[in-house]
mmCIF file of C-alpha atoms and ligand atoms in Angstrom:
data_model
loop_
_atom_site.group_PDB
_atom_site.id
_atom_site.type_symbol
_atom_site.label_atom_id
_atom_site.label_comp_id
_atom_site.label_asym_id
_atom_site.label_seq_id
_atom_site.Cartn_x
_atom_site.Cartn_y
_atom_site.Cartn_z
ATOM 1 C CA UNK A 1 121.605 118.579 110.955
ATOM 2 C CA UNK A 2 119.431 120.544 107.883
ATOM 3 C CA UNK A 3 115.867 120.294 108.253
ATOM 4 C CA UNK A 4 113.826 117.302 107.292
ATOM 5 C CA UNK A 5 113.109 117.383 103.112
ATOM 6 C CA UNK A 6 109.082 116.975 102.908
ATOM 7 C CA UNK A 7 108.623 114.190 100.177
ATOM 8 C CA UNK A 8 104.817 113.867 98.761
ATOM 9 C CA UNK A 9 103.576 110.621 98.981
ATOM 10 C CA UNK A 10 103.879 109.795 94.930
ATOM 11 C CA UNK A 11 106.206 107.006 93.450
ATOM 12 C CA UNK A 12 108.999 109.133 93.603
ATOM 13 C CA UNK A 13 108.539 110.388 97.085
ATOM 14 C CA UNK A 14 107.655 106.595 98.190
ATOM 15 C CA UNK A 15 111.023 105.318 96.304
ATOM 16 C CA UNK A 16 113.489 107.992 98.094
ATOM 17 C CA UNK A 17 111.638 107.372 101.454
ATOM 18 C CA UNK A 18 112.425 103.789 101.131
ATOM 19 C CA UNK A 19 115.871 104.113 100.120
ATOM 20 C CA UNK A 20 116.695 106.234 102.935
ATOM 21 C CA UNK A 21 115.358 103.428 105.277
ATOM 22 C CA UNK A 22 117.093 100.483 103.871
ATOM 23 C CA UNK A 23 120.299 102.669 103.974
ATOM 24 C CA UNK A 24 119.766 103.306 107.892
ATOM 25 C CA UNK A 25 117.963 106.131 108.054
ATOM 26 C CA UNK A 26 115.496 107.629 109.867
ATOM 27 C CA UNK A 27 111.861 108.672 107.733
ATOM 28 C CA UNK A 28 108.397 109.995 109.458
ATOM 29 C CA UNK A 29 105.803 108.479 107.410
ATOM 30 C CA UNK A 30 101.845 108.363 107.492
ATOM 31 C CA UNK A 31 99.556 105.735 108.812
ATOM 32 C CA UNK A 32 95.737 105.807 109.217
ATOM 33 C CA UNK A 33 96.503 106.197 112.910
ATOM 34 C CA UNK A 34 98.999 108.858 113.530
ATOM 35 C CA UNK A 35 102.477 109.613 111.841
ATOM 36 C CA UNK A 36 105.463 106.992 112.595
ATOM 37 C CA UNK A 37 108.888 107.333 113.033
ATOM 38 C CA UNK A 38 110.080 104.772 111.011
ATOM 39 C CA UNK A 39 113.896 102.773 110.951
ATOM 40 C CA UNK A 40 114.725 99.485 109.621
ATOM 41 C CA UNK A 41 113.761 97.060 112.555
ATOM 42 C CA UNK A 42 116.637 94.896 111.553
ATOM 43 C CA UNK A 43 119.328 97.311 111.966
ATOM 44 C CA UNK A 44 120.167 97.732 115.144
ATOM 45 C CA UNK A 45 122.190 101.152 114.658
ATOM 46 C CA UNK A 46 119.266 102.641 113.139
ATOM 47 C CA UNK A 47 116.980 101.421 115.792
ATOM 48 C CA UNK A 48 119.535 102.533 118.398
ATOM 49 C CA UNK A 49 119.465 106.433 116.371
ATOM 50 C CA UNK A 50 115.513 106.135 116.757
ATOM 51 C CA UNK A 51 115.557 105.906 120.383
ATOM 52 C CA UNK A 52 118.227 108.707 120.495
ATOM 53 C CA UNK A 53 116.076 111.176 118.450
ATOM 54 C CA UNK A 54 112.907 110.389 120.390
ATOM 55 C CA UNK A 55 114.479 111.071 123.669
ATOM 56 C CA UNK A 56 113.032 108.374 124.909
ATOM 57 C CA UNK A 57 113.353 107.768 128.805
ATOM 58 C CA UNK A 58 114.164 104.190 128.458
ATOM 59 C CA UNK A 59 114.139 101.466 125.578
ATOM 60 C CA UNK A 60 110.725 100.908 125.261
ATOM 61 C CA UNK A 61 109.677 97.919 122.608
ATOM 62 C CA UNK A 62 108.834 99.465 119.163
ATOM 63 C CA UNK A 63 105.743 98.311 116.625
ATOM 64 C CA UNK A 64 107.129 96.342 113.545
ATOM 65 C CA UNK A 65 105.262 97.461 110.529
ATOM 66 C CA UNK A 66 104.845 95.332 107.721
ATOM 67 C CA UNK A 67 102.854 95.451 104.502
ATOM 68 C CA UNK A 68 100.748 91.977 104.963
ATOM 69 C CA UNK A 69 100.050 89.212 107.227
ATOM 70 C CA UNK A 70 102.915 86.570 105.569
ATOM 71 C CA UNK A 71 105.476 89.113 106.306
ATOM 72 C CA UNK A 72 104.092 89.336 109.841
ATOM 73 C CA UNK A 73 104.102 85.461 110.217
ATOM 74 C CA UNK A 74 107.767 86.116 109.374
ATOM 75 C CA UNK A 75 108.488 88.498 112.437
ATOM 76 C CA UNK A 76 105.980 86.650 114.958
ATOM 77 C CA UNK A 77 104.366 83.408 115.833
ATOM 78 C CA UNK A 78 100.851 83.159 115.165
ATOM 79 C CA UNK A 79 98.407 80.852 116.836
ATOM 80 C CA UNK A 80 94.542 80.750 115.901
ATOM 81 C CA UNK A 81 93.734 83.670 117.665
ATOM 82 C CA UNK A 82 96.035 85.661 116.081
ATOM 83 C CA UNK A 83 95.272 84.534 112.799
ATOM 84 C CA UNK A 84 91.295 85.042 113.620
ATOM 85 C CA UNK A 85 92.093 88.865 114.287
ATOM 86 C CA UNK A 86 94.607 89.489 111.806
ATOM 87 C CA UNK A 87 91.920 88.565 109.180
ATOM 88 C CA UNK A 88 89.469 90.256 110.903
ATOM 89 C CA UNK A 89 91.180 93.546 111.271
ATOM 90 C CA UNK A 90 94.440 93.828 109.213
ATOM 91 C CA UNK A 91 94.969 96.456 107.626
ATOM 92 C CA UNK A 92 94.422 98.518 109.985
ATOM 93 C CA UNK A 93 94.429 100.270 113.483
ATOM 94 C CA UNK A 94 95.161 97.144 115.387
ATOM 95 C CA UNK A 95 98.695 95.653 117.144
ATOM 96 C CA UNK A 96 99.061 92.246 118.058
ATOM 97 C CA UNK A 97 101.999 91.418 120.963
ATOM 98 C CA UNK A 98 103.082 87.822 120.231
ATOM 99 C CA UNK A 99 106.060 85.519 120.514
ATOM 100 C CA UNK A 100 108.917 86.923 118.209
ATOM 101 C CA UNK A 101 110.821 85.067 115.833
ATOM 102 C CA UNK A 102 114.346 84.805 116.570
ATOM 103 C CA UNK A 103 116.151 86.918 114.306
ATOM 104 C CA UNK A 104 113.706 88.974 112.365
ATOM 105 C CA UNK A 105 114.057 92.238 114.167
ATOM 106 C CA UNK A 106 116.723 93.617 115.910
ATOM 107 C CA UNK A 107 116.427 92.701 119.794
ATOM 108 C CA UNK A 108 116.954 96.413 120.628
ATOM 109 C CA UNK A 109 113.289 97.082 118.784
ATOM 110 C CA UNK A 110 111.914 94.676 120.939
ATOM 111 C CA UNK A 111 113.519 96.176 124.048
ATOM 112 C CA UNK A 112 115.055 92.882 124.651
ATOM 113 C CA UNK A 113 111.519 91.133 125.326
ATOM 114 C CA UNK A 114 110.969 87.610 124.124
ATOM 115 C CA UNK A 115 107.352 89.120 122.665
ATOM 116 C CA UNK A 116 107.088 91.697 119.766
ATOM 117 C CA UNK A 117 104.513 94.127 118.625
ATOM 118 C CA UNK A 118 103.359 93.532 115.055
ATOM 119 C CA UNK A 119 100.987 95.493 112.617
ATOM 120 C CA UNK A 120 100.060 96.156 109.452
ATOM 121 C CA UNK A 121 98.905 99.661 108.700
ATOM 122 C CA UNK A 122 95.935 100.258 106.257
ATOM 123 C CA UNK A 123 96.961 103.840 104.868
ATOM 124 C CA UNK A 124 98.040 103.178 101.354
ATOM 125 C CA UNK A 125 101.215 105.564 101.358
ATOM 126 C CA UNK A 126 102.239 103.412 104.237
ATOM 127 C CA UNK A 127 101.763 100.057 102.719
ATOM 128 C CA UNK A 128 103.834 100.911 99.286
ATOM 129 C CA UNK A 129 106.561 102.080 101.299
ATOM 130 C CA UNK A 130 106.410 98.995 103.513
ATOM 131 C CA UNK A 131 106.232 96.883 100.096
ATOM 132 C CA UNK A 132 109.292 99.210 98.651
ATOM 133 C CA UNK A 133 111.184 98.611 102.277
ATOM 134 C CA UNK A 134 111.145 94.952 102.156
ATOM 135 C CA UNK A 135 111.479 94.634 105.684
ATOM 136 C CA UNK A 136 110.239 95.374 108.654
ATOM 137 C CA UNK A 137 110.051 98.748 110.103
ATOM 138 C CA UNK A 138 110.029 99.922 113.790
ATOM 139 C CA UNK A 139 107.910 102.663 114.219
ATOM 140 C CA UNK A 140 107.375 104.751 116.987
ATOM 141 C CA UNK A 141 104.520 107.727 116.730
ATOM 142 C CA UNK A 142 106.954 110.474 115.380
ATOM 143 C CA UNK A 143 106.560 112.919 118.603
ATOM 144 C CA UNK A 144 109.619 113.452 120.816
ATOM 145 C CA UNK A 145 109.130 111.431 124.048
ATOM 146 C CA UNK A 146 106.299 112.406 126.446
ATOM 147 C CA UNK A 147 104.555 114.732 124.034
ATOM 148 C CA UNK A 148 101.329 114.870 121.677
ATOM 149 C CA UNK A 149 101.426 112.204 119.010
ATOM 150 C CA UNK A 150 101.563 114.160 115.283
ATOM 151 C CA UNK A 151 98.755 113.723 112.955
ATOM 152 C CA UNK A 152 100.368 116.177 109.938
ATOM 153 C CA UNK A 153 103.282 116.318 108.425
ATOM 154 C CA UNK A 154 103.888 119.727 110.303
ATOM 155 C CA UNK A 155 103.631 118.164 113.645
ATOM 156 C CA UNK A 156 106.439 116.088 112.672
ATOM 157 C CA UNK A 157 108.076 118.943 111.506
ATOM 158 C CA UNK A 158 107.918 121.562 113.671
ATOM 159 C CA UNK A 159 109.507 119.214 116.678
ATOM 160 C CA UNK A 160 111.744 116.453 115.200
ATOM 161 C CA UNK A 161 112.482 118.116 111.704
ATOM 162 C CA UNK A 162 115.894 119.119 112.591
ATOM 163 C CA UNK A 163 116.902 115.416 113.382
ATOM 164 C CA UNK A 164 115.377 113.045 110.666
ATOM 165 C CA UNK A 165 116.452 112.397 107.185
ATOM 166 C CA UNK A 166 112.864 112.940 105.946
ATOM 167 C CA UNK A 167 109.268 112.793 105.758
ATOM 168 C CA UNK A 168 106.544 111.707 103.782
ATOM 169 C CA UNK A 169 103.742 113.673 103.818
ATOM 170 C CA UNK A 170 100.247 112.219 102.822
ATOM 171 C CA UNK A 171 98.098 114.999 104.708
ATOM 172 C CA UNK A 172 96.286 114.215 107.820
ATOM 173 C CA UNK A 173 95.658 111.072 109.424
ATOM 174 C CA UNK A 174 92.097 109.310 109.501
ATOM 175 C CA UNK A 175 91.826 107.871 112.531
ATOM 176 C CA UNK A 176 93.837 110.109 114.682
ATOM 177 C CA UNK A 177 94.515 107.686 117.655
ATOM 178 C CA UNK A 178 97.047 105.178 117.893
ATOM 179 C CA UNK A 179 96.654 101.607 117.165
ATOM 180 C CA UNK A 180 94.524 99.318 119.499
ATOM 181 C CA UNK A 181 97.317 96.972 121.321
ATOM 182 C CA UNK A 182 95.954 93.325 121.446
ATOM 183 C CA UNK A 183 98.463 90.833 123.691
ATOM 184 C CA UNK A 184 98.123 87.423 122.923
ATOM 185 C CA UNK A 185 101.024 85.688 124.896
ATOM 186 C CA UNK A 186 98.761 84.308 127.822
ATOM 187 C CA UNK A 187 95.122 85.316 127.933
ATOM 188 C CA UNK A 188 94.438 87.750 125.465
ATOM 189 C CA UNK A 189 94.689 91.313 127.047
ATOM 190 C CA UNK A 190 94.105 94.882 125.792
ATOM 191 C CA UNK A 191 97.220 96.527 126.371
ATOM 192 C CA UNK A 192 96.429 99.962 124.980
ATOM 193 C CA UNK A 193 93.004 101.116 124.011
ATOM 194 C CA UNK A 194 93.195 103.035 120.625
ATOM 195 C CA UNK A 195 91.991 103.202 116.825
ATOM 196 C CA UNK A 196 89.934 99.844 116.952
ATOM 197 C CA UNK A 197 87.255 99.969 119.382
ATOM 198 C CA UNK A 198 87.446 97.201 121.991
ATOM 199 C CA UNK A 199 83.814 96.598 121.261
ATOM 200 C CA UNK A 200 84.623 95.153 118.010
ATOM 201 C CA UNK A 201 87.697 92.912 119.033
ATOM 202 C CA UNK A 202 85.743 91.087 121.928
ATOM 203 C CA UNK A 203 83.218 90.540 118.996
ATOM 204 C CA UNK A 204 85.601 88.927 117.134
ATOM 205 C CA UNK A 205 87.111 86.935 120.054
ATOM 206 C CA UNK A 206 83.749 86.216 120.933
ATOM 207 C CA UNK A 207 84.526 87.118 124.661
ATOM 208 C CA UNK A 208 85.806 89.736 127.010
ATOM 209 C CA UNK A 209 89.616 90.684 126.806
ATOM 210 C CA UNK A 210 91.627 90.790 130.049
ATOM 211 C CA UNK A 211 92.471 93.875 131.358
ATOM 212 C CA UNK A 212 96.226 95.144 130.615
ATOM 213 C CA UNK A 213 99.006 93.815 133.586
ATOM 214 C CA UNK A 214 100.909 96.248 134.972
ATOM 215 C CA UNK A 215 104.459 96.575 134.257
ATOM 216 C CA UNK A 216 106.444 95.296 131.633
ATOM 217 C CA UNK A 217 103.501 94.148 129.375
ATOM 218 C CA UNK A 218 102.575 98.057 129.611
ATOM 219 C CA UNK A 219 105.668 99.685 129.012
ATOM 220 C CA UNK A 220 105.931 102.884 127.157
ATOM 221 C CA UNK A 221 102.376 103.651 128.964
ATOM 222 C CA UNK A 222 104.134 106.487 131.107
ATOM 223 C CA UNK A 223 101.364 108.317 132.920
ATOM 224 C CA UNK A 224 102.471 111.967 131.581
ATOM 225 C CA UNK A 225 102.487 110.665 127.440
ATOM 226 C CA UNK A 226 100.958 112.741 125.076
ATOM 227 C CA UNK A 227 101.470 115.879 127.520
ATOM 228 C CA UNK A 228 100.861 119.322 126.184
ATOM 229 C CA UNK A 229 103.131 122.034 127.315
ATOM 230 C CA UNK A 230 100.429 123.236 129.819
ATOM 231 C CA UNK A 231 98.351 122.067 132.504
ATOM 232 C CA UNK A 232 95.115 120.024 130.900
ATOM 233 C CA UNK A 233 91.519 119.508 133.113
ATOM 234 C CA UNK A 234 89.136 116.867 132.054
ATOM 235 C CA UNK A 235 85.513 116.565 132.479
ATOM 236 C CA UNK A 236 85.377 120.459 132.553
ATOM 237 C CA UNK A 237 81.631 122.376 132.220
ATOM 238 C CA UNK A 238 83.237 125.734 131.136
ATOM 239 C CA UNK A 239 86.816 126.950 131.063
ATOM 240 C CA UNK A 240 88.250 128.545 134.063
ATOM 241 C CA UNK A 241 89.947 132.131 133.466
ATOM 242 C CA UNK A 242 92.857 132.058 131.293
ATOM 243 C CA UNK A 243 92.164 128.391 130.061
ATOM 244 C CA UNK A 244 91.398 127.589 126.771
ATOM 245 C CA UNK A 245 88.278 125.294 126.207
ATOM 246 C CA UNK A 246 88.408 121.824 124.118
ATOM 247 C CA UNK A 247 84.353 121.121 123.607
ATOM 248 C CA UNK A 248 82.687 117.774 122.617
ATOM 249 C CA UNK A 249 78.855 117.685 121.337
ATOM 250 C CA UNK A 250 76.552 120.267 122.758
ATOM 251 C CA UNK A 251 79.340 121.645 125.341
ATOM 252 C CA UNK A 252 80.844 123.864 123.065
ATOM 253 C CA UNK A 253 84.740 125.470 123.227
ATOM 254 C CA UNK A 254 87.765 127.181 121.183
ATOM 255 C CA UNK A 255 87.783 124.180 119.588
ATOM 256 C CA UNK A 256 85.070 121.522 119.445
ATOM 257 C CA UNK A 257 86.188 117.725 118.631
ATOM 258 C CA UNK A 258 82.798 116.987 117.450
ATOM 259 C CA UNK A 259 79.596 119.195 117.385
ATOM 260 C CA UNK A 260 77.309 116.705 116.317
ATOM 261 C CA UNK A 261 79.109 114.017 119.576
ATOM 262 C CA UNK A 262 80.359 111.622 116.816
ATOM 263 C CA UNK A 263 83.505 109.697 118.687
ATOM 264 C CA UNK A 264 84.986 108.772 115.167
ATOM 265 C CA UNK A 265 85.605 112.406 114.331
ATOM 266 C CA UNK A 266 86.661 113.565 117.869
ATOM 267 C CA UNK A 267 89.434 110.845 117.446
ATOM 268 C CA UNK A 268 90.768 111.945 114.344
ATOM 269 C CA UNK A 269 90.730 115.841 115.580
ATOM 270 C CA UNK A 270 91.977 114.977 119.247
ATOM 271 C CA UNK A 271 95.651 115.617 118.777
ATOM 272 C CA UNK A 272 95.881 118.224 116.598
ATOM 273 C CA UNK A 273 93.233 119.988 118.793
ATOM 274 C CA UNK A 274 95.589 119.645 121.920
ATOM 275 C CA UNK A 275 98.503 120.836 119.565
ATOM 276 C CA UNK A 276 96.731 123.948 118.506
ATOM 277 C CA UNK A 277 95.505 125.051 121.896
ATOM 278 C CA UNK A 278 98.551 124.476 123.651
ATOM 279 C CA UNK A 279 100.306 127.143 120.781
ATOM 280 C CA UNK A 280 97.652 129.920 122.002
ATOM 281 C CA UNK A 281 99.707 130.773 124.811
ATOM 282 C CA UNK A 282 96.771 129.990 127.342
ATOM 283 C CA UNK A 283 97.777 129.037 130.819
ATOM 284 C CA UNK A 284 95.990 125.962 130.812
ATOM 285 C CA UNK A 285 93.475 123.363 128.500
ATOM 286 C CA UNK A 286 89.931 122.553 129.973
ATOM 287 C CA UNK A 287 88.439 119.403 128.287
ATOM 288 C CA UNK A 288 84.719 118.977 128.309
ATOM 289 C CA UNK A 289 83.281 115.314 129.169
ATOM 290 C CA UNK A 290 84.077 112.897 126.496
ATOM 291 C CA UNK A 291 81.704 109.382 126.927
ATOM 292 C CA UNK A 292 83.828 106.521 127.911
ATOM 293 C CA UNK A 293 82.667 104.022 124.559
ATOM 294 C CA UNK A 294 83.766 102.845 121.278
ATOM 295 C CA UNK A 295 87.146 105.184 120.482
ATOM 296 C CA UNK A 296 85.513 107.393 123.548
ATOM 297 C CA UNK A 297 87.837 104.952 125.792
ATOM 298 C CA UNK A 298 91.093 105.708 123.463
ATOM 299 C CA UNK A 299 90.291 109.373 123.361
ATOM 300 C CA UNK A 300 89.755 109.421 127.337
ATOM 301 C CA UNK A 301 92.768 106.933 128.061
ATOM 302 C CA UNK A 302 95.193 109.782 125.831
ATOM 303 C CA UNK A 303 93.351 112.452 127.577
ATOM 304 C CA UNK A 304 94.522 111.103 131.145
ATOM 305 C CA UNK A 305 97.947 110.611 129.934
ATOM 306 C CA UNK A 306 97.925 114.221 129.066
ATOM 307 C CA UNK A 307 96.567 115.778 132.132
ATOM 308 C CA UNK A 308 98.606 113.396 134.937
ATOM 309 C CA UNK A 309 100.982 115.130 136.783
ATOM 310 C CA UNK A 310 104.488 115.517 134.838
ATOM 311 C CA UNK A 311 107.249 113.364 136.489
HETATM 312 O O1 TXA B 1 99.172 103.786 115.860
HETATM 313 C C1 TXA B 1 100.589 103.168 116.359
HETATM 314 O O2 TXA B 1 100.286 102.138 116.768
HETATM 315 C C2 TXA B 1 101.536 104.197 116.017
HETATM 316 C C3 TXA B 1 101.449 104.055 114.540
HETATM 317 C C4 TXA B 1 102.766 104.975 113.894
HETATM 318 O O3 TXA B 1 101.679 102.600 113.921
HETATM 319 N N1 TXA B 1 102.613 103.758 116.422
HETATM 320 C C5 TXA B 1 102.620 103.884 117.992
HETATM 321 O O4 TXA B 1 103.994 103.333 118.362
HETATM 322 O O5 TXA B 1 101.850 104.364 118.823
HETATM 323 P P1 TXA B 1 104.380 104.149 120.398
HETATM 324 O O6 TXA B 1 105.810 103.285 120.202
HETATM 325 O O7 TXA B 1 104.294 105.512 120.155
HETATM 326 O O8 TXA B 1 103.753 102.844 120.864
HETATM 327 C C6 TXA B 1 103.745 101.591 120.859
HETATM 328 C C7 TXA B 1 103.216 100.593 122.061
HETATM 329 C C8 TXA B 1 104.135 101.120 123.555
HETATM 330 O O9 TXA B 1 103.482 101.447 124.556
HETATM 331 C C9 TXA B 1 104.625 99.976 123.547
HETATM 332 O O10 TXA B 1 105.702 99.765 124.648
HETATM 333 C C10 TXA B 1 103.913 99.001 123.072
HETATM 334 O O11 TXA B 1 103.717 99.530 121.920
HETATM 335 N N2 TXA B 1 104.465 97.717 122.775
HETATM 336 C C11 TXA B 1 105.438 97.238 121.650
HETATM 337 N N3 TXA B 1 105.750 96.223 121.519
HETATM 338 C C12 TXA B 1 105.786 95.469 122.807
HETATM 339 C C13 TXA B 1 105.318 94.323 123.642
HETATM 340 N N4 TXA B 1 106.562 93.133 122.812
HETATM 341 N N5 TXA B 1 104.688 94.147 124.309
HETATM 342 C C14 TXA B 1 104.230 94.999 125.111
HETATM 343 N N6 TXA B 1 104.044 96.310 124.678
HETATM 344 C C15 TXA B 1 104.421 96.586 123.381
HETATM 345 MG MG1 MG B 2 103.654 107.074 121.010
#
């Protein structure tokens, strides 16, 4: 397959991208969190192709992306809690896992589960694309399975450029880590920390979320997800010989995620920094401690996966 064309996120680019998606093709597109690799969620063939291109070890369920809450209600059953969270945080970096409506997305997109993850992204290019497609778009992060999520079109191009149909480029993603996933089948629970702070979700619900159940509720949460090609060492005060160093706040490094200690800025830079340090040829990446609050939770979650033993 030739290198995927890169379209600017203008009216013409979005129209071409939508046409490819409606025809069963694969298009990487920007969201406020990370770049997603989209396929028409109603087209089982397109979704199967997407799994193949990602090289996912199993059929993990995919998030259905839609333009607005009305479209989300056609994909999933909303109860009062879901309405409340959607009203407070959509469009935005929140995914809700709800009971699926039969027939709304291909069963393969849900990995055969009776539930579905649904999200309304805030990025204007994603919004316009979803409106133009007029169908739910299944989109995992646009990286090969097990690798760091892409926050620029160049990241997508360097890993998947030869295997997909187009890339819609709108510059770097503002949030930089994936959406927060809240499960609302049974007790509200945190399935994945992400770009919306847990504290904001809990304030909206007026109580704590349950911890994620292990197993089928948190598929795709492989330990060694988000992995650079070299070992990652966390909570480091300094680099050891041959290592490159990712700093935070006053602990400076080859790259500093945020010299001022701002966790929002650090999240936005995280994956690009890992990509960059991975490309230096260092024998490992050491990472300074990151406070475990707000977006720091999502950052530490991704870093623990990057540091986990490779299976
Ligand atoms: O920010 C994001 O969420 C990005 C952008 C592109 O929207 N997408 C993303 O997708 O991170 P992905 O496929 O890389 O991660 C989705 C996670 C997976 O861990 C998957 O197992 C979980 O969501 N998930 C999806 N549907 C689910 C369901 N029905 N039940 C439980 N977990 C689900
Ligand atoms: Mg992913």
